Short mmCIF file of C-alpha atoms in Angstrom, two decimals:
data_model
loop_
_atom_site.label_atom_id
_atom_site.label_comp_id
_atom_site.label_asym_id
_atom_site.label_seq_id
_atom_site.Cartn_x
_atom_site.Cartn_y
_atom_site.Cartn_z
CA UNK C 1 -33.17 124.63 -63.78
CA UNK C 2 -31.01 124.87 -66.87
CA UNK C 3 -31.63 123.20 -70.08
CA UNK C 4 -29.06 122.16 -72.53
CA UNK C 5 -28.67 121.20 -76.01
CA UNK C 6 -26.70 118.06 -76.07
CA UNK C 7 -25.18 117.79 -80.02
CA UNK C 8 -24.37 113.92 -80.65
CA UNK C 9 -22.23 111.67 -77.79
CA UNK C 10 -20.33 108.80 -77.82
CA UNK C 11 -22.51 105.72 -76.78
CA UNK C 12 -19.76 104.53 -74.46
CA UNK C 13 -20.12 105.32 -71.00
CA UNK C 14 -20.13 108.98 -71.21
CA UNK C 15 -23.60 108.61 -73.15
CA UNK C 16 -25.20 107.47 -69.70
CA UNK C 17 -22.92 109.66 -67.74
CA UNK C 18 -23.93 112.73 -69.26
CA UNK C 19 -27.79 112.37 -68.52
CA UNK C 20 -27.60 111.47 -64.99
CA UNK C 21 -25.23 114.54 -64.10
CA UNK C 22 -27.67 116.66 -65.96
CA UNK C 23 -30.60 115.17 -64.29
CA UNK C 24 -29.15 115.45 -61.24
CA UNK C 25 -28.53 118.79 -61.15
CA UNK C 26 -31.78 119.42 -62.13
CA UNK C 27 -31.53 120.42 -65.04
CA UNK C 28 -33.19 119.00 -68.43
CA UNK C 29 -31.34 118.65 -72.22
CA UNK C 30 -32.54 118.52 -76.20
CA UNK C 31 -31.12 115.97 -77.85
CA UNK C 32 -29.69 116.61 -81.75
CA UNK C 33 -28.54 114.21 -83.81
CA UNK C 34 -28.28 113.32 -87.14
CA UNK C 35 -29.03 109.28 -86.83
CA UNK C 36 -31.46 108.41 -83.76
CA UNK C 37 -30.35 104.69 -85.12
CA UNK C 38 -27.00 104.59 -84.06
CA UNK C 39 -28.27 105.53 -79.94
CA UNK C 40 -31.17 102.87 -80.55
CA UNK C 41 -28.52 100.08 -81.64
CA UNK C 42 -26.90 100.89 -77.94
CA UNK C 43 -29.46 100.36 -76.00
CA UNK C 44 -30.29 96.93 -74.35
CA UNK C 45 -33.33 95.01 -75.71
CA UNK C 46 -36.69 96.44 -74.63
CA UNK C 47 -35.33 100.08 -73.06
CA UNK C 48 -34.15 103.40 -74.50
CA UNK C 49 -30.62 104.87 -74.61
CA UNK C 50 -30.83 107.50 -71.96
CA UNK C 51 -30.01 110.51 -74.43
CA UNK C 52 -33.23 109.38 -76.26
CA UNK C 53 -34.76 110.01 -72.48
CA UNK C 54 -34.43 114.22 -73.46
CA UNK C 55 -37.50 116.51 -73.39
CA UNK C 56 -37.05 116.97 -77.27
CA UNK C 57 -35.08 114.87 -79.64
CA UNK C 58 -34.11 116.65 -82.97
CA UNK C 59 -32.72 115.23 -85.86
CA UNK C 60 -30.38 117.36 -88.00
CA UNK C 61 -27.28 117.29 -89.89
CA UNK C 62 -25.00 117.67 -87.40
CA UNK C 63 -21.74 117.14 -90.04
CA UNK C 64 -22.62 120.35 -91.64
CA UNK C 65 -21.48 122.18 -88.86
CA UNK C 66 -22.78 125.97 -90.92
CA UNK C 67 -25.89 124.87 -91.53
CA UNK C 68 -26.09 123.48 -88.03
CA UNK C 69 -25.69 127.31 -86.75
CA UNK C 70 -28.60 128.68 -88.43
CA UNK C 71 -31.13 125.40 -87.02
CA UNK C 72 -29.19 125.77 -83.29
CA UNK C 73 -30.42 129.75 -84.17
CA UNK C 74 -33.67 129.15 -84.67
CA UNK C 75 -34.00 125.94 -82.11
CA UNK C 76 -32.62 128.31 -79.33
CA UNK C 77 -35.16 131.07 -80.27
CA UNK C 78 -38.05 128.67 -79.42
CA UNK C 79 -36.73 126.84 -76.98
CA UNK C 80 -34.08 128.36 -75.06
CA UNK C 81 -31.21 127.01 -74.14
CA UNK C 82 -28.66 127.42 -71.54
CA UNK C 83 -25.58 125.60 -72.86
CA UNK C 84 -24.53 123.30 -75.26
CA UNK C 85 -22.26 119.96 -74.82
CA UNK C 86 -20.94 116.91 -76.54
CA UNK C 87 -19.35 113.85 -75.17
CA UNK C 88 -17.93 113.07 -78.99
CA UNK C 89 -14.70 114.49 -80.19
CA UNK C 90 -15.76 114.94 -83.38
CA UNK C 91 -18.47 117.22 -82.84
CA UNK C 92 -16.33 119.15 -79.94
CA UNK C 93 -15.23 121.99 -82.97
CA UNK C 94 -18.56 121.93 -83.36
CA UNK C 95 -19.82 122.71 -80.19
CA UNK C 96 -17.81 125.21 -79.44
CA UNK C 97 -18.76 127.11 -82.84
CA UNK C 98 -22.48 126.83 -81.66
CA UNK C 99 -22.12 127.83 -77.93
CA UNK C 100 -19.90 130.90 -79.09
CA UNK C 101 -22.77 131.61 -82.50
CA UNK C 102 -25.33 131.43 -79.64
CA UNK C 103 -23.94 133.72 -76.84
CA UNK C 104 -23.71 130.59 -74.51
CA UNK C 105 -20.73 129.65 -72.16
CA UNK C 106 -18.09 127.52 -73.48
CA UNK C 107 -14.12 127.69 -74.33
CA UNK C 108 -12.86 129.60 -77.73
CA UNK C 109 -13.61 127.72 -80.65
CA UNK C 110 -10.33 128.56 -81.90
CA UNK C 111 -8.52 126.56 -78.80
CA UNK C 112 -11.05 123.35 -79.18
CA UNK C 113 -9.90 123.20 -82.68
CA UNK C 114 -6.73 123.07 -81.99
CA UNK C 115 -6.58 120.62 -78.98
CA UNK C 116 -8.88 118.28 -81.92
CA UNK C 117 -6.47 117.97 -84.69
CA UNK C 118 -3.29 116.31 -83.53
CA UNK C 119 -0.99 118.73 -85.88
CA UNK C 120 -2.29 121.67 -85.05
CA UNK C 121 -1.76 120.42 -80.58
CA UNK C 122 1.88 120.09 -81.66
CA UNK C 123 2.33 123.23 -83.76
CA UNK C 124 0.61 125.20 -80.70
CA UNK C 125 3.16 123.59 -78.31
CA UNK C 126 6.03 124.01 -80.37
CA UNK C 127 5.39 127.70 -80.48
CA UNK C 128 5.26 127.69 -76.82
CA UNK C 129 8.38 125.95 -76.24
CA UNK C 130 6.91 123.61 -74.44
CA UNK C 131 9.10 119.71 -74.71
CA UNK C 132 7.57 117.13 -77.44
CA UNK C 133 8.74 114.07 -79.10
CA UNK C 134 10.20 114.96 -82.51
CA UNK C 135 7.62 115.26 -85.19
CA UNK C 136 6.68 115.56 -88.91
CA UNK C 137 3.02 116.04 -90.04
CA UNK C 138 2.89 114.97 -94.45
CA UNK C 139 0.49 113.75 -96.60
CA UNK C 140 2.26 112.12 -99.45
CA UNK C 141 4.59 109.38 -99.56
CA UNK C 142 7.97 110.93 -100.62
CA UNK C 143 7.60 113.73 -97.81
CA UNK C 144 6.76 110.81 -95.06
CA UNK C 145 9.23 108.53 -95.91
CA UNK C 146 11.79 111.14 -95.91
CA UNK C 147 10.68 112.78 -92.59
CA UNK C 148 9.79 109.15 -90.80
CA UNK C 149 14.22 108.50 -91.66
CA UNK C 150 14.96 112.09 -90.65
CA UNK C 151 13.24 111.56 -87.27
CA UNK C 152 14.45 107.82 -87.01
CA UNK C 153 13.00 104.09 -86.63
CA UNK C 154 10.89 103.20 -84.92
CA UNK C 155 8.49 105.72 -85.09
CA UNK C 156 4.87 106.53 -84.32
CA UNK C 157 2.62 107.13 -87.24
CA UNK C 158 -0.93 108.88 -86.46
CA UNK C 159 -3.89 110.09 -88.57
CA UNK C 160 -4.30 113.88 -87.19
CA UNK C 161 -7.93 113.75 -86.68
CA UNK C 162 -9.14 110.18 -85.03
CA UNK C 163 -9.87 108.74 -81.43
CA UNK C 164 -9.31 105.88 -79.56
CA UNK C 165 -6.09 104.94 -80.68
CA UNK C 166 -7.43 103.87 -84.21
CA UNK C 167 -4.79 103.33 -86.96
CA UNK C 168 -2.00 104.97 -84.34
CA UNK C 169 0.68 102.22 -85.17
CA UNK C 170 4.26 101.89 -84.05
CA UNK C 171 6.62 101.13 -87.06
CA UNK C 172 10.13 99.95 -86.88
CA UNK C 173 11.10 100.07 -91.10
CA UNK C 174 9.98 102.02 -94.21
CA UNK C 175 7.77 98.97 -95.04
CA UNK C 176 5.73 98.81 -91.87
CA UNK C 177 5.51 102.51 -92.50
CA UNK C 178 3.96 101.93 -95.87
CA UNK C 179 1.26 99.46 -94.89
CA UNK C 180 0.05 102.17 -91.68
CA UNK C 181 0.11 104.88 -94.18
CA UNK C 182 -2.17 102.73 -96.56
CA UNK C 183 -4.33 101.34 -93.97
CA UNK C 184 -5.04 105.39 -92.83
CA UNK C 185 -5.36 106.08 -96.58
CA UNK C 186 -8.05 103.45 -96.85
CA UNK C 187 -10.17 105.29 -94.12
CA UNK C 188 -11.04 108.13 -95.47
CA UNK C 189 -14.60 108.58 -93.58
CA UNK C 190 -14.22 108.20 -89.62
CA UNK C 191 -17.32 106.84 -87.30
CA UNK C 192 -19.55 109.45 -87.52
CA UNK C 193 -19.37 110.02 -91.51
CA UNK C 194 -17.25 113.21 -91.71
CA UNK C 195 -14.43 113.12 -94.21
CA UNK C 196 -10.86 113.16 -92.30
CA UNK C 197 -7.71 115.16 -92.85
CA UNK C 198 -5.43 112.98 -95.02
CA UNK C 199 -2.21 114.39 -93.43
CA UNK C 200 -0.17 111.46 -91.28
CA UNK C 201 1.64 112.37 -87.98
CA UNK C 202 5.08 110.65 -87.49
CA UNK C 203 6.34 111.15 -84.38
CA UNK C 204 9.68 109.74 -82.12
CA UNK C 205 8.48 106.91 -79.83
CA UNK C 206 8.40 108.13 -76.57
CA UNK C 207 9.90 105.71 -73.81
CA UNK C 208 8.62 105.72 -70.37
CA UNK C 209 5.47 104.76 -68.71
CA UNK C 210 2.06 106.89 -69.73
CA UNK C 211 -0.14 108.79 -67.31
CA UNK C 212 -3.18 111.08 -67.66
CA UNK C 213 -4.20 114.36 -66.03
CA UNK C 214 -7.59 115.01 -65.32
CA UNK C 215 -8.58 118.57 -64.62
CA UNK C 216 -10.98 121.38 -64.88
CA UNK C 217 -10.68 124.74 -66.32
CA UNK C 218 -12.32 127.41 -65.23
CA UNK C 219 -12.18 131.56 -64.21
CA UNK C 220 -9.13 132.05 -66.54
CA UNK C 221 -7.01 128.62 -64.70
CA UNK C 222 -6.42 125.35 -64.81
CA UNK C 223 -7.78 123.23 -61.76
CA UNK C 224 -5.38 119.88 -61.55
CA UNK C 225 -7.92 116.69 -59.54
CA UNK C 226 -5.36 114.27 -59.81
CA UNK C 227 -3.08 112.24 -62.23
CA UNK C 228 -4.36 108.70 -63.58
CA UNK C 229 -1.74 105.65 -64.20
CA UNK C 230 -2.46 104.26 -67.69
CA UNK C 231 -1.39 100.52 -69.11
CA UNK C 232 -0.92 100.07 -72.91
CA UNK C 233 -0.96 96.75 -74.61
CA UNK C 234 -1.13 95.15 -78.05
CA UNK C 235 2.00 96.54 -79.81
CA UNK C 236 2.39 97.67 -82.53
CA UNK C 237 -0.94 99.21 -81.94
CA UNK C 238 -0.99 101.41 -78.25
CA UNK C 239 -4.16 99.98 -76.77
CA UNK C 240 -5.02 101.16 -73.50
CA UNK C 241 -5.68 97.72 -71.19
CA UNK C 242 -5.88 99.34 -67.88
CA UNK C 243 -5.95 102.75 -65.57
CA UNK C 244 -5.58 103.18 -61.91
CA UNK C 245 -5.91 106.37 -60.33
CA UNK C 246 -4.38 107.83 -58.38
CA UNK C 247 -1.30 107.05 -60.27
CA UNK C 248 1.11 105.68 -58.33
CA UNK C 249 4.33 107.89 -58.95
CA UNK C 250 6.87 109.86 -57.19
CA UNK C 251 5.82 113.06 -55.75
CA UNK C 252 8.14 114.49 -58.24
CA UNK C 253 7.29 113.22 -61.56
CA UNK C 254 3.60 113.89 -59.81
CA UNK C 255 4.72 117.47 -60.37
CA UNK C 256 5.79 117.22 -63.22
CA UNK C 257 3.52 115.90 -65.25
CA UNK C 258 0.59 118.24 -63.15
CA UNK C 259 2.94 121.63 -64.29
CA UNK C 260 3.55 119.83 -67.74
CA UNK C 261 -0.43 119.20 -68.70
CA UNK C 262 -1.11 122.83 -67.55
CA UNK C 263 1.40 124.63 -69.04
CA UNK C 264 0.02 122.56 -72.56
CA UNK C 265 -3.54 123.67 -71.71
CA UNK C 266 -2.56 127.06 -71.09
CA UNK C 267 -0.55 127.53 -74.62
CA UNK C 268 -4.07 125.80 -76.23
CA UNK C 269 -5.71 128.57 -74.70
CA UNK C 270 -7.83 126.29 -72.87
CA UNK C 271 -8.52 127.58 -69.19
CA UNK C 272 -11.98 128.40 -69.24
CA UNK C 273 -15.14 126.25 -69.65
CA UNK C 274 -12.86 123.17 -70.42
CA UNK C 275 -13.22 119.53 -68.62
CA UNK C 276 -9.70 117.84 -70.07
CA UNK C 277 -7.89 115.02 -70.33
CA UNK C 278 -3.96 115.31 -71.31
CA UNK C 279 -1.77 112.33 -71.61
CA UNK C 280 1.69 112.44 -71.29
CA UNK C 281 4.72 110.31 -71.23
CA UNK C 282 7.25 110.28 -68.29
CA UNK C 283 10.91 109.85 -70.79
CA UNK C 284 14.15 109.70 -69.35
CA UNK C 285 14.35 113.50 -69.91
CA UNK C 286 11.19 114.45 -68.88
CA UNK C 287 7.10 114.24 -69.61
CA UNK C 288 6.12 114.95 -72.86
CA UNK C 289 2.70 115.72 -73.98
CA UNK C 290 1.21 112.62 -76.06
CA UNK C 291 -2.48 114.62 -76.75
CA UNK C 292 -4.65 116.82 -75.32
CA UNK C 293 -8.76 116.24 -74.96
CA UNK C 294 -10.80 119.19 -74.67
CA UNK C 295 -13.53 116.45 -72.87
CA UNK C 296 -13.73 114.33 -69.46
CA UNK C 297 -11.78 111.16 -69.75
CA UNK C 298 -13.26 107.99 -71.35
CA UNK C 299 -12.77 104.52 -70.83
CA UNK C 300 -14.46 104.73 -67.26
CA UNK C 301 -11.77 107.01 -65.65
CA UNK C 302 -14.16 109.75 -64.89
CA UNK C 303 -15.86 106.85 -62.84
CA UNK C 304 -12.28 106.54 -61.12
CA UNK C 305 -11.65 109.52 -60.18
CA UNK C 306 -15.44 109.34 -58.70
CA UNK C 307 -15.34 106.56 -57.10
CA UNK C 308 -11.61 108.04 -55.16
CA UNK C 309 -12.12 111.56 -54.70
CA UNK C 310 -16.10 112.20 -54.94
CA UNK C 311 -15.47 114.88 -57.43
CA UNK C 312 -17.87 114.14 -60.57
CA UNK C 313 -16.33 115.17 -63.74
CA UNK C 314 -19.40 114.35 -65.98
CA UNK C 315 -21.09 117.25 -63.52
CA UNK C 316 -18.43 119.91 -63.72
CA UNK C 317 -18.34 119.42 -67.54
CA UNK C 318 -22.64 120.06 -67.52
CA UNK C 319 -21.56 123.22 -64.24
CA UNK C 320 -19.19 124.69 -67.70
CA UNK C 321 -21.45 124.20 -70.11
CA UNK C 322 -24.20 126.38 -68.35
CA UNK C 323 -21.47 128.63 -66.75
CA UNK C 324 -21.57 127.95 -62.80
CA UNK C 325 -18.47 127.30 -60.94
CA UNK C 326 -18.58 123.27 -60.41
CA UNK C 327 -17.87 122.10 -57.38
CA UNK C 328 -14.06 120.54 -57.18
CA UNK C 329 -14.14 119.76 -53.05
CA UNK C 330 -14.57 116.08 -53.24
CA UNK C 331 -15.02 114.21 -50.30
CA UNK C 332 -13.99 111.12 -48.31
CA UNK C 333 -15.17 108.27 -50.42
CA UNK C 334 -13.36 105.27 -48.41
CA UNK C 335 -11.30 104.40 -51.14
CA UNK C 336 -7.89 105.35 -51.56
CA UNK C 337 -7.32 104.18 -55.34
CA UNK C 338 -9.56 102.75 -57.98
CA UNK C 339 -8.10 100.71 -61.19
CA UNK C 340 -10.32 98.83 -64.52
CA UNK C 341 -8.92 96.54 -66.90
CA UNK C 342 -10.12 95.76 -70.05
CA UNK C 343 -10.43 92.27 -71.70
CA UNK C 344 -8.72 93.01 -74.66
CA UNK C 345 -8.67 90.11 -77.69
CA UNK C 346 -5.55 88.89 -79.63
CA UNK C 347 -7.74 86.74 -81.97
CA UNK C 348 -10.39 87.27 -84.29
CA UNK C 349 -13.49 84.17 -84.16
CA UNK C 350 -16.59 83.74 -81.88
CA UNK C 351 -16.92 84.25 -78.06
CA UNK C 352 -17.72 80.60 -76.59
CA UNK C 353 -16.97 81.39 -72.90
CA UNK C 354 -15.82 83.66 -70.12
CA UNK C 355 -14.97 82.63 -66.38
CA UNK C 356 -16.88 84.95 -64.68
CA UNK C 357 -19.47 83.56 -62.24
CA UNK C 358 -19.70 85.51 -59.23
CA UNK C 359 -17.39 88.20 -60.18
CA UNK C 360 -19.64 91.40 -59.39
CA UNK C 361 -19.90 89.72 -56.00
CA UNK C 362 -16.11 89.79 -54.92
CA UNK C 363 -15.65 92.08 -52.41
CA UNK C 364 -13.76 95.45 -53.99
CA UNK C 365 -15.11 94.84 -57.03
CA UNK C 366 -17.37 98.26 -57.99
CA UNK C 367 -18.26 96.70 -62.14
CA UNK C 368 -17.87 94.05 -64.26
CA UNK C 369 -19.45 94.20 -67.55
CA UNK C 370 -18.26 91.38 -70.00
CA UNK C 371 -19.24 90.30 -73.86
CA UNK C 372 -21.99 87.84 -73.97
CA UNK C 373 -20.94 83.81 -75.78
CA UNK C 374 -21.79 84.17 -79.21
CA UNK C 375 -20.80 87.77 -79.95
CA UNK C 376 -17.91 88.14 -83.20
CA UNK C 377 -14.63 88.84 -81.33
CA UNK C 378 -11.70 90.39 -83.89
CA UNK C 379 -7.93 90.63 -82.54
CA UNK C 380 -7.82 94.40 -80.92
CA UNK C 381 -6.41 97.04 -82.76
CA UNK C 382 -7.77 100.13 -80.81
CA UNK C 383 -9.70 100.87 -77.58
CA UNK C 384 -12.95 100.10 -79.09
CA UNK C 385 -12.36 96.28 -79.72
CA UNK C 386 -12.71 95.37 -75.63
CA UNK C 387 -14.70 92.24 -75.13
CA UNK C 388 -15.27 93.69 -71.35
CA UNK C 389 -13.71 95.24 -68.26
CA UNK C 390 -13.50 94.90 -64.28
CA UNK C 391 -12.98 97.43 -62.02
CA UNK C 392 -12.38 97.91 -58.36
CA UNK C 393 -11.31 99.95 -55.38
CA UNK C 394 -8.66 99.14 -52.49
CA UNK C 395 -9.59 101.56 -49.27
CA UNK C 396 -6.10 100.61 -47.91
CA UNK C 397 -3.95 102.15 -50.59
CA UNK C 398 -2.80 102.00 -54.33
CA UNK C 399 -3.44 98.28 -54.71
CA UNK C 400 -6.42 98.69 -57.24
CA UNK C 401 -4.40 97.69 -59.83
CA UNK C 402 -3.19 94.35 -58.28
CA UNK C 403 -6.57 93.47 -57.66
CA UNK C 404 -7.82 93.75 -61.49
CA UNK C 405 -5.23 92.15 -62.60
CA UNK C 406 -5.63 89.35 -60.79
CA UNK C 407 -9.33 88.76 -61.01
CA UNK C 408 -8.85 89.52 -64.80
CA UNK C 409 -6.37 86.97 -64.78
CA UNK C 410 -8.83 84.30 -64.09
CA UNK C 411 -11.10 85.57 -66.84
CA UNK C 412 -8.78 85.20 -69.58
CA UNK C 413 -7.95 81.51 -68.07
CA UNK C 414 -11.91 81.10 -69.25
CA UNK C 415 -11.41 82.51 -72.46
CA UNK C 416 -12.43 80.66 -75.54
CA UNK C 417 -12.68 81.94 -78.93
CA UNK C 418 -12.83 79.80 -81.77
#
């Protein structure tokens, strides 16, 4: 039995998935975090958030990420841990500074750093020859607005150092330009209270459709389980509305974008101890790498690739963090694809009502988990504005997809928000 020191988490599903893998592979975790409040505002009325379900729950100041060496020092001392994780991209850095401070398995610090902050991914790349969109990484105006005309309209503009698509905007002038750069400018703090970067990615927008690859790195290579098909919606913000998996592409641009997301991992220096997700877009002239997560997918596609393949990703990330060899085989689930789609909102008011009686019951259907009436809806502008999602499996073949959509379809038809 191993036990691990689990440093903050998202309170998405990863927050649940986490636990359970670590439970059931009999181990046991310490939970540290620097505000027990913002896991008990997660948690449904009258339980606990199953991260506040650990054998010890610390509170420290997990944004001071030197200070946080010296209490990990002393916790590990008394209590002994095993391995260290985090579900959160903003404490990855961290996580990696603590597992390396403590003598515990886990990738180079150096190469999570990196795959974190969106300039330094494309400087990495660029060194290694590998194909990107055309780039420019500023902070002030003159520099931006010089680069954003040099590289052309329209344009992507990014903060370096933020998830979940916030504030990533498409632009197609030097005024739309202006008002993303403010809005990024007017965040200066992000979720978690750590002060951001104030340097602004521009980069070329990317044509072609976007895909994922999920895989696991480990023994010095990169382990490819499959590639996942991702939707985007809301322009000009890139919100993802849907993923199936498997994708459904040619066996070519398969390749491609498997050789593509490994050869990107490999220049990070990221082919031990890592769980990753790398999106890339299939252009005209080829995939190019979008960003690369040093973490198992969000936005339930770990639960895909489950669901398809029987290979748990939330249990090979806990395998790397206590340095076993996880267990890739898979096995014959009866599915043969898995998609979700996610209710996203185009207005901002209340939730009156949502068609959805009898949903969970429809056969395929593996979750549905929608807003309650009442709850204050605003129009989406990232991937944490969803007022819900369904997903579902097709045993035949890759007709997940078609089957969200349609039973989403008659969700939205019971949409009201006033």
């Amino acid at each position: 039995m191993g036990h691990l020191l689990v440093v903050e988490s998202w309170v998405g599903s990863m927050s649940r998935l986490l636990p359970r893998a670590i439970r059931e592979g009999g181990h046991e975790f310490t939970f540290l975090t620097r505000d027990l409040h913002h896991y008990l505002r997660e948690a449904p009325e009258g339980t606990a958030h199953p991260l506040l379900g650990a054998r010890h729950v610390i509170t420290a100041d997990t944004n001071d990420a030197d200070a946080l060496l010296a209490v990990a020092a002393r916790l590990h001392g008394v209590l002994g841990f095993d391995g260290v994780l985090t579900s959160c991209d903003y404490y990855l850095p961290t996580v990696a500074r603590l597992a390396a401070h403590l003598g515990l398995p886990g990738p180079r610090p150096e190469a999570v750093a990196d795959a974190c902050r969106k300039d330094a991914t494309r400087r990495v790349l660029a060194a290694a020859g590998l194909p990107q969109p055309r780039h420019a990484v500023h902070q002030d105006w003159p520099e931006l607005a010089r680069a954003a005309k040099e590289i052309g309209y329209p344009l992507v503009v990014k903060p370096v150092d933020l998830c979940a698509g916030m504030y990533v905007r498409r632009v197609d002038d030097e005024a739309q330009l202006a008002d993303a750069v403010r809005a990024i400018d007017a965040f200066p703090v992000n979720a978690r209270g750590q002060e951001r970067s104030p340097l602004v990615l521009l980069e070329e927008l990317l044509d072609g459709p976007e895909v994922s690859v999920e895989t696991v790195s480990c023994g010095g290579a990169v382990h490819v389980v499959g590639v996942t098909d991702k939707s985007l919606g809301g322009a000009p913000a890139f919100i993802e509305t849907g993923h199936m998996f498997p994708a459904d592409l040619a066996p070519a641009d398969t390749e491609a974008v498997r050789h593509t997301a490994v050869a990107a991992l490999t220049a990070l220096g990221l082919t031990d101890g890592v769980v990753a997700h790398t999106e890339i877009r299939l252009t005209a002239d080829g995939p190019r790498v979008v960003e690369v997560n040093p973490r198992p997918a969000g936005n339930r596609i770990t639960e895909l690739v489950r669901h398809v393949t029987g290979v748990d990703l939330a249990a090979a990330r806990v395998d790397l963090a206590l340095g076993d060899t996880p267990d890739l085989r898979g096995a014959d689930t009866g599915l043969r694809s898995a998609a979700i789609g996610f209710l996203v909102p185009d207005r901002t008011g209340t939730l009156e009502t949502l068609a959805a009686d009898g949903l969970a019951d429809v056969d395929g259907v593996l979750e549905v988990q929608l807003a309650e009436p009442g709850r204050a809806v605003r129009a989406a502008g990232s991937n944490n504005d969803y007022l819900g999602h369904v997903m579902a499996g097709d045993p035949e073949g890759l007709g997940a997809r078609k089957r969200v959509e349609a039973l989403l379809a008659g969700v939205r038809a019971g949409l009201v928000v006033r």
